XYZ file of C-alpha atoms in Angstrom:
687
model
C 12.627 1.069 17.489
C 12.614 3.811 14.712
C 9.986 5.695 13.087
C 9.145 2.286 10.561
C 7.593 -0.039 14.040
C 4.218 1.087 13.060
C 4.620 1.128 9.178
C 2.083 -0.788 7.121
C 4.730 -1.989 4.577
C 6.207 -5.200 5.609
C 9.814 -4.237 4.162
C 9.558 -0.670 6.819
C 8.843 -2.703 9.530
C 11.849 -5.373 8.577
C 13.889 -2.177 9.102
C 12.001 -1.083 12.181
C 15.574 -1.843 14.484
C 18.226 -0.538 12.523
C 19.897 2.180 14.818
C 19.729 3.789 11.656
C 17.347 7.186 12.703
C 14.853 5.872 9.454
C 12.152 8.548 8.472
C 8.949 6.588 5.799
C 8.556 8.804 2.970
C 6.217 11.868 4.496
C 6.712 15.853 5.096
C 8.180 15.258 8.774
C 11.053 13.882 7.166
C 11.731 16.967 4.775
C 10.517 19.459 7.234
C 12.925 18.410 9.674
C 15.843 18.692 6.306
C 14.730 21.741 5.642
C 14.762 22.740 9.240
C 18.426 21.938 9.919
C 19.633 22.486 6.403
C 21.137 18.361 5.885
C 20.294 16.259 2.851
C 17.730 13.560 2.857
C 19.308 10.069 2.481
C 16.526 8.142 0.231
C 16.702 4.991 0.656
C 14.451 2.221 -1.315
C 14.077 -1.715 -2.087
C 11.192 -4.178 -1.234
C 10.680 -6.784 0.964
C 12.110 -9.910 -1.552
C 15.552 -7.627 -2.182
C 18.064 -10.080 -1.441
C 20.203 -7.392 -1.737
C 18.793 -4.920 -0.847
C 18.634 -7.000 2.582
C 22.495 -7.715 2.079
C 23.009 -3.873 2.552
C 20.857 -3.423 5.743
C 23.457 -6.354 7.728
C 26.031 -4.665 6.556
C 25.349 -1.100 6.624
C 22.201 -0.206 8.221
C 22.077 -2.580 11.529
C 26.183 -1.217 11.738
C 26.098 1.147 14.749
C 29.470 3.389 13.266
C 28.126 3.574 9.923
C 23.845 4.236 11.098
C 25.936 7.231 13.283
C 27.106 9.358 10.089
C 24.496 8.824 8.319
C 22.153 10.305 11.356
C 24.607 13.180 11.997
C 24.750 13.838 8.533
C 21.305 13.438 6.801
C 17.626 12.733 7.051
C 17.267 9.096 6.130
C 13.756 8.379 4.610
C 13.328 4.778 3.435
C 11.204 4.246 0.757
C 8.907 0.467 -0.319
C 9.089 0.964 -3.768
C 6.585 -1.925 -4.105
C 3.985 0.850 -2.586
C 5.075 3.922 -3.798
C 6.367 3.290 -7.667
C 5.479 7.194 -8.477
C 8.530 8.084 -5.424
C 10.355 5.715 -7.206
C 9.891 6.194 -10.466
C 11.099 9.949 -10.636
C 13.956 8.884 -8.491
C 14.790 6.315 -10.645
C 15.385 8.071 -13.487
C 17.651 10.717 -11.566
C 20.141 7.751 -10.618
C 19.309 5.825 -14.071
C 20.789 9.341 -15.591
C 23.540 9.878 -13.937
C 25.359 6.636 -13.686
C 23.837 3.928 -16.706
C 22.067 2.024 -14.501
C 19.833 0.505 -11.892
C 18.285 -1.314 -9.414
C 17.789 -2.458 -5.737
C 18.129 -1.333 -3.289
C 18.344 2.922 -5.203
C 20.058 4.968 -2.914
C 19.760 8.368 -3.561
C 20.612 12.159 -1.899
C 17.777 15.072 -2.341
C 17.960 18.129 -0.771
C 15.889 19.217 1.396
C 13.134 20.103 -1.576
C 13.024 17.083 -2.639
C 15.509 17.543 -5.129
C 18.061 14.991 -6.257
C 22.271 14.808 -6.232
C 23.729 12.493 -6.400
C 22.392 7.935 -6.798
C 24.049 4.581 -6.474
C 22.378 2.120 -5.724
C 24.648 -1.100 -3.350
C 27.327 -0.036 -1.857
C 30.067 -2.102 0.455
C 30.699 -1.626 4.089
C 34.469 -1.400 2.985
C 36.634 -0.840 -0.319
C 36.710 -2.683 -3.242
C 37.956 -3.252 -6.223
C 36.136 0.124 -7.813
C 33.990 0.154 -5.775
C 33.739 3.030 -2.875
C 32.016 1.704 0.848
C 29.310 3.607 1.620
C 30.907 4.781 4.906
C 33.435 6.411 1.991
C 29.689 7.709 0.070
C 28.822 8.963 3.155
C 31.189 11.872 3.760
C 31.715 12.686 0.092
C 28.088 13.922 -0.161
C 27.716 15.354 2.774
C 30.538 16.772 2.082
C 29.664 18.472 -1.410
C 26.074 19.867 0.063
C 28.349 21.470 3.291
C 31.212 22.770 0.575
C 30.219 22.303 -2.936
C 26.793 23.633 -2.595
C 27.630 25.532 -6.777
C 27.659 21.564 -8.169
C 25.003 20.648 -6.004
C 22.947 23.221 -8.140
C 24.392 22.128 -10.914
C 23.334 18.394 -10.723
C 20.079 19.855 -9.420
C 19.349 21.442 -12.416
C 20.416 18.991 -14.985
C 17.972 16.716 -13.249
C 15.156 19.921 -13.348
C 15.577 19.810 -17.643
C 15.803 15.559 -17.557
C 12.073 15.947 -15.899
C 10.375 18.610 -17.755
C 11.981 17.131 -20.473
C 10.297 13.768 -19.751
C 7.304 14.990 -19.356
C 6.309 17.490 -22.185
C 3.568 15.239 -24.123
C 4.840 13.973 -28.033
C 2.686 13.217 -31.513
C 2.759 10.073 -33.223
C 6.299 8.874 -33.655
C 5.101 6.828 -36.782
C 2.474 5.196 -38.362
C 0.195 2.244 -36.725
C 0.573 -0.966 -39.363
C 1.114 -4.420 -39.704
C 3.981 -3.555 -41.097
C 4.933 -1.966 -37.357
C 4.285 -5.436 -35.731
C 6.296 -7.043 -38.115
C 9.544 -5.201 -37.517
C 8.578 -5.609 -33.839
C 8.279 -9.216 -33.988
C 11.423 -9.251 -36.048
C 13.631 -7.489 -33.757
C 11.910 -10.074 -31.066
C 12.798 -12.912 -34.032
C 16.087 -11.700 -33.687
C 17.033 -11.467 -29.553
C 15.130 -15.005 -29.321
C 17.438 -17.529 -28.564
C 17.183 -20.754 -29.841
C 19.563 -22.616 -27.143
C 18.616 -21.870 -23.962
C 14.873 -19.470 -24.780
C 14.181 -16.731 -24.718
C 15.679 -13.559 -25.269
C 20.040 -13.241 -25.513
C 22.165 -12.549 -22.804
C 22.682 -12.879 -18.306
C 20.724 -12.263 -16.161
C 17.282 -13.146 -18.348
C 14.396 -12.460 -17.566
C 11.115 -14.179 -18.587
C 10.003 -10.792 -20.996
C 6.447 -12.635 -20.712
C 4.759 -9.523 -22.095
C 7.139 -9.708 -25.293
C 6.103 -13.847 -25.154
C 2.591 -13.742 -25.615
C 3.377 -10.580 -28.587
C 4.748 -13.899 -30.486
C 1.703 -15.831 -30.022
C -0.069 -13.357 -31.008
C 1.478 -12.492 -33.974
C 1.089 -16.239 -34.580
C -2.049 -16.504 -34.636
C -1.884 -13.745 -36.890
C 0.410 -14.260 -39.349
C 0.143 -17.873 -38.900
C 3.949 -17.630 -38.556
C 5.391 -21.568 -36.775
C 8.358 -19.200 -35.922
C 7.134 -17.317 -33.450
C 5.040 -20.214 -31.914
C 8.175 -22.113 -32.092
C 9.690 -18.406 -29.782
C 6.922 -18.658 -27.123
C 6.479 -22.371 -26.374
C 10.210 -22.811 -26.324
C 10.929 -20.000 -24.003
C 8.166 -21.478 -21.860
C 9.018 -24.951 -21.660
C 12.842 -23.909 -21.089
C 11.266 -21.638 -18.191
C 9.790 -24.843 -16.030
C 11.789 -26.896 -16.645
C 15.119 -24.504 -15.486
C 15.778 -24.041 -11.963
C 13.539 -20.642 -12.388
C 10.478 -22.801 -11.511
C 9.938 -24.777 -8.069
C 9.747 -28.421 -9.731
C 8.905 -28.937 -6.083
C 6.065 -26.772 -5.119
C 4.917 -24.380 -8.329
C 5.223 -21.251 -9.309
C 7.951 -18.748 -10.932
C 10.808 -17.380 -9.460
C 11.600 -13.375 -10.735
C 14.656 -13.902 -13.200
C 17.536 -16.800 -14.079
C 21.265 -15.364 -13.170
C 22.275 -17.664 -15.994
C 21.380 -17.788 -19.863
C 19.968 -21.515 -18.635
C 17.370 -20.377 -16.842
C 19.386 -22.903 -13.595
C 20.335 -19.773 -11.360
C 17.205 -18.324 -10.334
C 17.224 -15.057 -8.079
C 14.666 -17.004 -5.756
C 12.436 -14.544 -5.060
C 9.025 -15.326 -6.411
C 6.719 -12.231 -7.239
C 2.931 -12.038 -7.631
C 2.690 -10.328 -10.533
C 5.483 -12.459 -12.970
C 3.883 -15.589 -12.032
C -0.068 -13.982 -13.018
C 1.940 -13.411 -16.305
C 3.595 -16.593 -16.536
C -0.336 -18.021 -16.045
C -1.606 -16.527 -18.683
C 1.639 -16.661 -21.501
C 1.029 -20.840 -20.117
C -3.398 -20.348 -20.898
C -2.942 -19.152 -23.620
C -0.126 -21.688 -24.467
C -1.970 -24.416 -23.934
C -5.176 -23.131 -26.082
C -2.807 -23.019 -29.012
C -0.502 -26.527 -28.748
C -2.732 -28.727 -25.968
C 0.815 -29.402 -24.522
C -0.383 -31.862 -21.785
C 3.375 -30.645 -20.068
C 2.290 -26.677 -20.077
C -1.178 -26.934 -17.910
C 0.517 -29.090 -15.117
C 3.234 -25.957 -14.553
C 0.282 -23.531 -15.379
C -2.088 -25.320 -12.738
C 1.641 -26.063 -10.258
C 1.869 -22.555 -10.211
C -1.591 -21.560 -9.374
C -1.758 -24.066 -6.433
C 1.218 -23.103 -5.106
C -1.121 -19.166 -5.686
C -3.747 -21.050 -3.605
C -1.857 -22.354 -1.127
C 1.310 -19.515 0.584
C 0.090 -16.186 -1.200
C -3.687 -16.103 -0.731
C -4.909 -14.481 2.781
C -7.904 -14.783 4.645
C -9.959 -12.654 2.991
C -8.858 -13.941 -0.861
C -6.682 -11.115 -1.608
C -3.054 -12.128 -3.165
C 0.284 -11.226 -1.768
C 2.494 -9.636 -3.590
C 6.193 -11.814 -2.912
C 7.834 -14.157 -1.119
C 11.725 -13.155 -0.365
C 14.610 -14.761 -2.118
C 17.158 -15.455 1.241
C 15.851 -17.364 4.738
C 18.666 -18.566 6.976
C 20.884 -15.452 6.197
C 20.756 -17.553 2.580
C 19.498 -16.579 -0.965
C 17.587 -20.488 -1.669
C 18.484 -21.428 1.527
C 15.212 -23.173 1.468
C 15.251 -24.511 -2.081
C 18.035 -26.620 -2.260
C 19.482 -29.697 -2.000
C 22.438 -32.092 -1.562
C 22.602 -35.969 -2.695
C 23.190 -37.753 -0.039
C 19.290 -35.687 1.884
C 18.087 -37.732 -1.212
C 19.268 -40.890 -0.831
C 18.453 -40.446 2.767
C 15.169 -39.351 1.676
C 14.146 -41.107 -0.771
C 15.436 -44.866 -0.410
C 15.364 -46.445 -3.063
C 13.783 -43.869 -5.564
C 17.200 -41.954 -5.310
C 19.030 -42.982 -8.169
C 16.193 -42.176 -10.354
C 15.151 -38.605 -8.956
C 19.118 -36.895 -8.611
C 18.661 -38.192 -12.886
C 14.652 -36.499 -13.469
C 16.124 -33.566 -11.307
C 20.168 -33.516 -12.244
C 21.494 -33.277 -8.285
C 25.261 -34.922 -8.376
C 28.054 -35.042 -5.887
C 28.941 -31.201 -5.606
C 25.871 -29.752 -7.309
C 25.079 -26.853 -9.202
C 25.245 -23.653 -6.728
C 27.556 -23.562 -3.859
C 27.728 -27.236 -3.583
C 23.964 -27.573 -3.308
C 21.681 -28.318 -6.352
C 18.799 -26.838 -7.169
C 16.496 -28.650 -8.863
C 15.353 -28.635 -12.851
C 15.102 -31.354 -15.183
C 17.912 -31.182 -18.102
C 16.339 -33.984 -19.611
C 13.501 -36.156 -20.921
C 11.635 -38.393 -19.129
C 12.450 -40.841 -22.354
C 15.952 -40.345 -21.763
C 15.931 -40.531 -17.791
C 14.314 -44.020 -18.195
C 17.128 -45.674 -20.646
C 19.737 -44.160 -18.683
C 18.246 -45.274 -15.749
C 17.081 -48.697 -17.372
C 13.698 -48.457 -16.516
C 10.273 -47.161 -18.175
C 8.824 -43.923 -18.377
C 5.433 -44.894 -16.125
C 8.769 -46.329 -13.787
C 9.956 -42.932 -13.898
C 6.711 -40.678 -13.076
C 6.268 -43.046 -10.429
C 8.819 -42.323 -8.894
C 8.894 -38.379 -9.396
C 4.726 -38.412 -8.125
C 5.570 -40.843 -4.930
C 9.177 -38.273 -4.398
C 7.723 -34.966 -4.150
C 5.795 -35.598 -1.449
C 8.038 -36.529 0.753
C 10.193 -34.093 -0.235
C 7.974 -31.314 -0.535
C 7.042 -33.238 3.856
C 10.657 -32.086 3.991
C 11.442 -29.299 2.939
C 8.602 -28.497 4.724
C 10.944 -28.289 8.417
C 13.556 -25.349 6.981
C 12.931 -21.329 8.233
C 10.840 -19.941 5.282
C 11.361 -17.253 3.602
C 9.902 -14.182 4.590
C 6.380 -13.110 2.699
C 5.863 -9.873 1.774
C 1.431 -9.717 2.698
C 0.738 -7.334 1.410
C -1.896 -6.929 -1.468
C -0.973 -4.554 -3.762
C -4.399 -3.502 -5.587
C -2.537 -3.794 -9.886
C -1.168 -7.245 -9.237
C -3.955 -8.625 -7.853
C -5.935 -7.295 -11.281
C -3.354 -8.937 -13.590
C -3.894 -12.512 -10.990
C -6.989 -12.447 -11.018
C -7.256 -11.687 -15.014
C -4.983 -14.955 -15.442
C -7.352 -16.924 -12.798
C -9.912 -16.438 -14.911
C -8.704 -17.478 -18.146
C -7.863 -20.300 -16.387
C -10.915 -21.156 -14.978
C -12.812 -20.441 -18.178
C -9.419 -22.580 -20.577
C -9.870 -25.748 -17.761
C -13.125 -25.270 -17.542
C -12.311 -25.752 -13.812
C -14.071 -24.700 -10.905
C -12.111 -24.384 -8.646
C -9.841 -21.194 -10.692
C -13.068 -19.615 -10.761
C -14.421 -19.845 -7.888
C -11.080 -17.951 -6.644
C -11.095 -14.999 -9.214
C -14.959 -14.882 -8.084
C -12.937 -14.296 -4.593
C -10.888 -12.001 -5.610
C -12.508 -9.835 -7.830
C -14.994 -9.684 -4.432
C -12.168 -8.423 -2.535
C -10.721 -5.806 -4.622
C -14.297 -4.378 -5.100
C -15.400 -4.977 -1.252
C -12.375 -4.201 -0.067
C -10.215 -1.763 -2.442
C -12.493 0.132 -4.539
C -14.395 2.659 -3.686
C -16.901 5.027 -6.350
C -14.959 4.218 -8.381
C -11.679 4.341 -7.438
C -8.919 2.426 -6.681
C -6.934 2.189 -3.140
C -3.186 0.708 -3.479
C -2.861 -1.110 -0.775
C -4.378 -3.535 1.685
C -2.137 -4.503 4.202
C -1.963 -3.797 8.455
C -4.949 -2.052 9.593
C -6.573 -1.941 5.737
C -6.370 -0.279 2.645
C -4.440 2.675 2.039
C -3.219 5.152 0.231
C -4.423 5.755 -3.220
C -4.276 4.122 -6.878
C -2.436 4.235 -9.268
C -2.894 4.393 -13.170
C -2.206 0.790 -12.905
C -4.383 -0.090 -10.217
C -7.225 1.431 -11.753
C -6.877 -0.322 -14.802
C -5.447 -4.150 -14.106
C -8.669 -3.403 -12.011
C -10.744 -2.339 -14.801
C -9.860 -4.678 -17.058
C -10.146 -7.950 -13.510
C -13.302 -6.623 -13.625
C -14.315 -7.493 -17.107
C -12.233 -10.221 -17.137
C -14.811 -11.811 -14.428
C -17.978 -11.093 -16.607
C -16.114 -12.472 -19.638
C -16.012 -15.396 -16.445
C -19.228 -15.501 -15.012
C -21.619 -13.511 -17.627
C -23.019 -11.353 -14.584
C -23.671 -7.862 -15.894
C -22.235 -6.310 -12.554
C -18.506 -7.365 -13.624
C -19.353 -4.206 -16.293
C -20.862 -2.063 -14.085
C -17.455 -2.039 -11.972
C -15.069 -2.020 -14.951
C -17.342 1.185 -16.523
C -17.065 2.996 -13.008
C -13.212 2.999 -12.644
C -12.680 3.745 -16.444
C -14.702 6.256 -16.305
C -11.868 8.082 -13.655
C -9.244 6.679 -14.958
C -9.909 9.007 -17.993
C -11.098 11.958 -15.486
C -7.921 11.684 -13.169
C -5.378 10.397 -14.729
C -5.082 12.019 -18.275
C -3.481 15.153 -19.718
C -6.699 17.791 -18.705
C -4.678 19.760 -21.846
C -6.633 20.101 -25.558
C -4.022 19.528 -27.577
C -1.889 16.324 -25.549
C -3.899 13.162 -26.277
C -1.132 11.389 -27.700
C 0.782 9.305 -24.589
C -1.453 11.600 -22.475
C -1.265 9.465 -19.389
C -0.264 10.517 -15.581
C 1.303 7.309 -12.895
C -0.243 9.601 -10.560
C -4.210 11.655 -10.431
C -4.585 14.884 -9.944
C -5.225 14.850 -6.541
C -2.375 12.894 -5.738
C 0.548 14.549 -3.135
C 2.353 17.182 -5.391
C 5.598 15.819 -5.894
C 9.350 17.391 -8.071
C 7.582 16.521 -10.968
C 4.288 14.338 -12.188
C 5.659 10.819 -13.277
C 4.546 9.064 -16.327
C 6.486 4.898 -16.962
C 5.449 4.553 -20.770
C 7.732 1.126 -20.807
C 6.346 -2.118 -19.896
C 8.673 -3.180 -17.551
C 8.475 -5.629 -15.033
C 4.272 -5.847 -14.993
C 2.469 -3.548 -17.863
C 2.734 -0.445 -17.877
C -0.030 1.984 -16.353
C -1.022 4.155 -19.944
C -0.403 0.145 -22.060
C -3.555 -1.207 -19.706
C -4.816 2.173 -19.474
C -4.845 2.496 -23.439
C -6.194 -2.333 -23.686
C -9.256 -0.810 -20.923
C -10.411 1.671 -23.351
C -10.230 -0.555 -26.813
C -11.852 -2.556 -24.372
C -14.011 -0.512 -23.712
C -15.028 1.173 -27.129
C -15.765 -2.604 -27.938
C -18.406 -2.871 -25.584
C -20.027 1.039 -25.703
C -19.304 1.530 -29.408
C -17.979 4.040 -28.133
C -15.289 5.435 -31.670
C -14.058 8.358 -29.748
C -12.481 5.787 -27.396
C -10.821 4.240 -29.821
C -9.251 6.632 -32.083
C -7.593 7.932 -28.901
C -6.216 4.901 -28.382
C -4.837 4.814 -31.743
C -3.398 8.230 -31.570
C -1.997 7.969 -27.634
C -0.518 4.528 -29.485
C 1.256 6.163 -33.155
C 3.296 8.046 -29.573
C 4.995 4.858 -29.355
C 5.292 3.734 -32.562
C 8.867 4.101 -33.103
C 10.232 2.754 -29.757
C 8.284 0.137 -29.969
C 9.001 -0.590 -33.586
C 13.278 -0.612 -32.113
C 12.820 -1.396 -28.682
C 9.405 -4.376 -28.363
C 10.947 -5.999 -25.221
C 10.473 -2.201 -23.799
C 6.964 -2.919 -24.942
C 5.571 -6.057 -24.812
C 1.884 -5.471 -24.002
C 1.878 -2.323 -26.392
C 2.134 -4.758 -28.755
C -0.586 -6.571 -27.917
C -2.952 -3.466 -27.089
C -1.848 -2.138 -30.764
C -2.571 -5.313 -32.755
C -6.325 -4.830 -30.594
C -6.605 -1.869 -31.525
C -6.024 -1.889 -35.597
C -7.906 -5.493 -35.869
C -10.526 -4.462 -33.779
C -11.610 -7.187 -31.848
C -13.280 -10.673 -32.894
C -16.487 -9.432 -30.150
C -18.655 -12.357 -29.581
C -21.619 -12.322 -27.394
C -24.648 -14.302 -26.528
C -27.873 -14.004 -25.523
C -29.788 -16.365 -22.400
C -29.991 -17.433 -18.926
C -25.804 -17.639 -18.133
C -26.003 -20.224 -15.619
C -28.407 -22.337 -18.834
C -26.811 -25.357 -19.696
C -27.243 -24.225 -23.428
C -25.739 -21.129 -22.390
C -22.113 -22.719 -21.680
C -22.186 -24.514 -24.104
C -21.789 -21.812 -26.397
C -19.233 -20.422 -24.091
C -16.774 -23.028 -23.796
C -16.867 -23.259 -27.366
C -15.541 -19.614 -27.595
C -13.718 -20.165 -24.363
C -11.326 -23.937 -25.956
C -10.239 -21.702 -28.275
C -7.000 -19.102 -28.023
C -8.578 -15.745 -29.514
C -6.156 -13.380 -28.411
C -8.995 -10.355 -29.884
C -11.151 -11.955 -27.790
C -14.179 -9.586 -25.907
C -16.634 -11.913 -24.301
C -20.682 -10.784 -23.337
C -23.438 -12.472 -22.084
C -26.686 -11.363 -20.962
C -30.908 -12.974 -20.429
C -32.623 -11.768 -23.522
C -33.717 -7.662 -22.426
C -31.373 -7.179 -19.699
C -28.460 -6.026 -22.163
C -26.208 -3.792 -19.617
C -24.540 -2.366 -22.571
C -24.922 -1.509 -26.475
C -22.851 -4.652 -28.201
C -25.781 -6.838 -26.516
C -28.278 -4.166 -28.456
C -31.074 -5.302 -30.295
C -29.352 -8.864 -30.101
C -32.246 -11.323 -30.124
C -32.177 -15.016 -29.044
C -33.276 -17.990 -31.796
C -36.489 -19.021 -30.522
C -36.415 -18.909 -27.706
C -32.607 -20.002 -27.457
C -29.216 -18.757 -25.947
C -27.950 -17.598 -28.984
C -24.394 -16.333 -30.326
C -23.005 -13.236 -32.441
C -19.219 -13.140 -33.321
C -19.318 -9.119 -34.423
C -16.634 -7.378 -35.745
C -17.045 -3.414 -35.114
C -21.122 -4.497 -34.693
C -21.588 -5.768 -37.735
C -22.521 -9.558 -36.731
C -22.700 -12.688 -38.640
C -26.048 -15.081 -38.389
C -26.927 -15.605 -35.787
C -26.418 -19.276 -34.011
C -27.960 -21.635 -31.410
C -25.212 -24.543 -31.828
C -21.455 -24.553 -30.295
C -20.256 -26.581 -33.654
C -22.423 -23.784 -36.340
C -19.867 -20.485 -33.054
C -16.890 -22.806 -33.899
C -16.996 -22.627 -37.567
C -17.909 -18.779 -37.488
C -14.932 -18.408 -34.967
C -12.344 -19.757 -37.506
C -13.934 -18.083 -40.716
C -13.638 -14.409 -38.817
C -10.340 -15.586 -37.166
C -9.147 -16.379 -41.100
C -9.688 -13.410 -42.487
C -8.506 -10.902 -39.995
C -5.149 -12.598 -40.273
C -2.144 -10.165 -41.673
């Protein structure tokens, strides 16, 4: 056992029995590197990463390779999910050096932490165009010993790269509806009208870009924007990227058709897809969309929820050393398990002799129930009944297989994203079950991972650890705002405000002239690294800055703080040109821009939160897709925020106010009248 055996990260513990003399990231490794004048070999990955496992089996578990690593380097292993700051800093270097990035990421550093070489996966033996990992180790170690001038040139170039990226720029363009229209047209131009999603393979969900398309539909009435979001969601839901038996989406598809997934299931993907699905259901009332959303939440409840109410991070892509083995089937298994139902079930899920993935079949839904019924010469109801009988049989058989590994660490930002999705699902579907899960997770985040407005990054073995990053604080604050919209309990607003205050104090650029793009991913008292990272791109998850800016805008709508909104607009203007050119990289930021430009539809309900009349008014709001909604409620004379101040109830009844910029329509007590006002205000706000 090496030093990783005592670490809390499941990913690091996966490497605890390697013959490599691994160190976790920390002062001890760097002190040894300086004392022995050795470079540091930094290996970064995560628990659910398939190619991380491959390289571990091929190289890190190999005695000869490990001996080379131990002789030539001080070896450091990092879980990118626990330390996104470290991962982000060195991924920037790798992308600059070789033009792309990925995991496992392999970077060689000087003893003071500056990168001079980087790459991703390397095989154990030479392959055409790709050197073996052992060859790489010898070559890079030789450069440190004998070519220090070349090493110093590279590190100098990397320092310049970091200095340039740290500069804060001013506005790059004008924030306007024209900018949003340009971003939408760019997305529309990349839309795959046959398979859904956006062109190319591998194909990622790009949920935030789809969410922006749905917002654009609501704001402009563009029917194609709705079709892009709806078709893409359903294409994923019918593909192999969705677990047809248990629910939950895999990380991405290796093909353009959503058939063959990279089988890992990540909490954040499912949080974003649930939220998109809820919004699509509010617009379309499509039963299939609701079934997929609730199936994903069932998976969350049964497989991804800790005893304390936190949500685990991921399920591995591999089991028994093979990617996807847990999820795939052959037609003989269907025949043996399902008997007379097998033929219809195989038609429905596309199971054929020879399969569609390494001799087996990934379950997907290639044809509609009506088409399956015609081919099988049965009725559509017969098909539905057959599938209903088959699912529990197949799940029981699958439960006897070796399960993929579970990364059971709990990350604040990912939990915040999922809590927000649960709140919106509970409100839209009027579900007590999703409400209870959302509240329980919110209480976990508040009680176990937040203290005096500061959020901890990780909850794992031994409890909470590691200072939270910008996305942890902003995602948690937004989750608490959503919990208020769900429960109408004022304490959630108080907690959200406390986190927002800390976020602005600790993560904003302290320079007085730096209001544009002025967020760091790490707090001002975080561990000093070779640069203080700031990532403006919405990648697999919303960026810390885009989440922070949404928090500021929403808080300004509640508190009437116009400076927060104007600051947010100025900072968004720094991204104007990139948002228009590369909207896929700014999906969440585009949604925040829409909210900041147009202003919120703020609904303030004055009344007892447990009253049936109050709940009826809330139900009228929750039933509708209002992407710019800010919802707040409190009993009369107990308003904790300015938006509710001086909003009396009418005749002592629960009363709703529909407001824009603190200017409100006439108060209403009838849900039907509230719906009319919402429709009127939404129509006025269309582009």
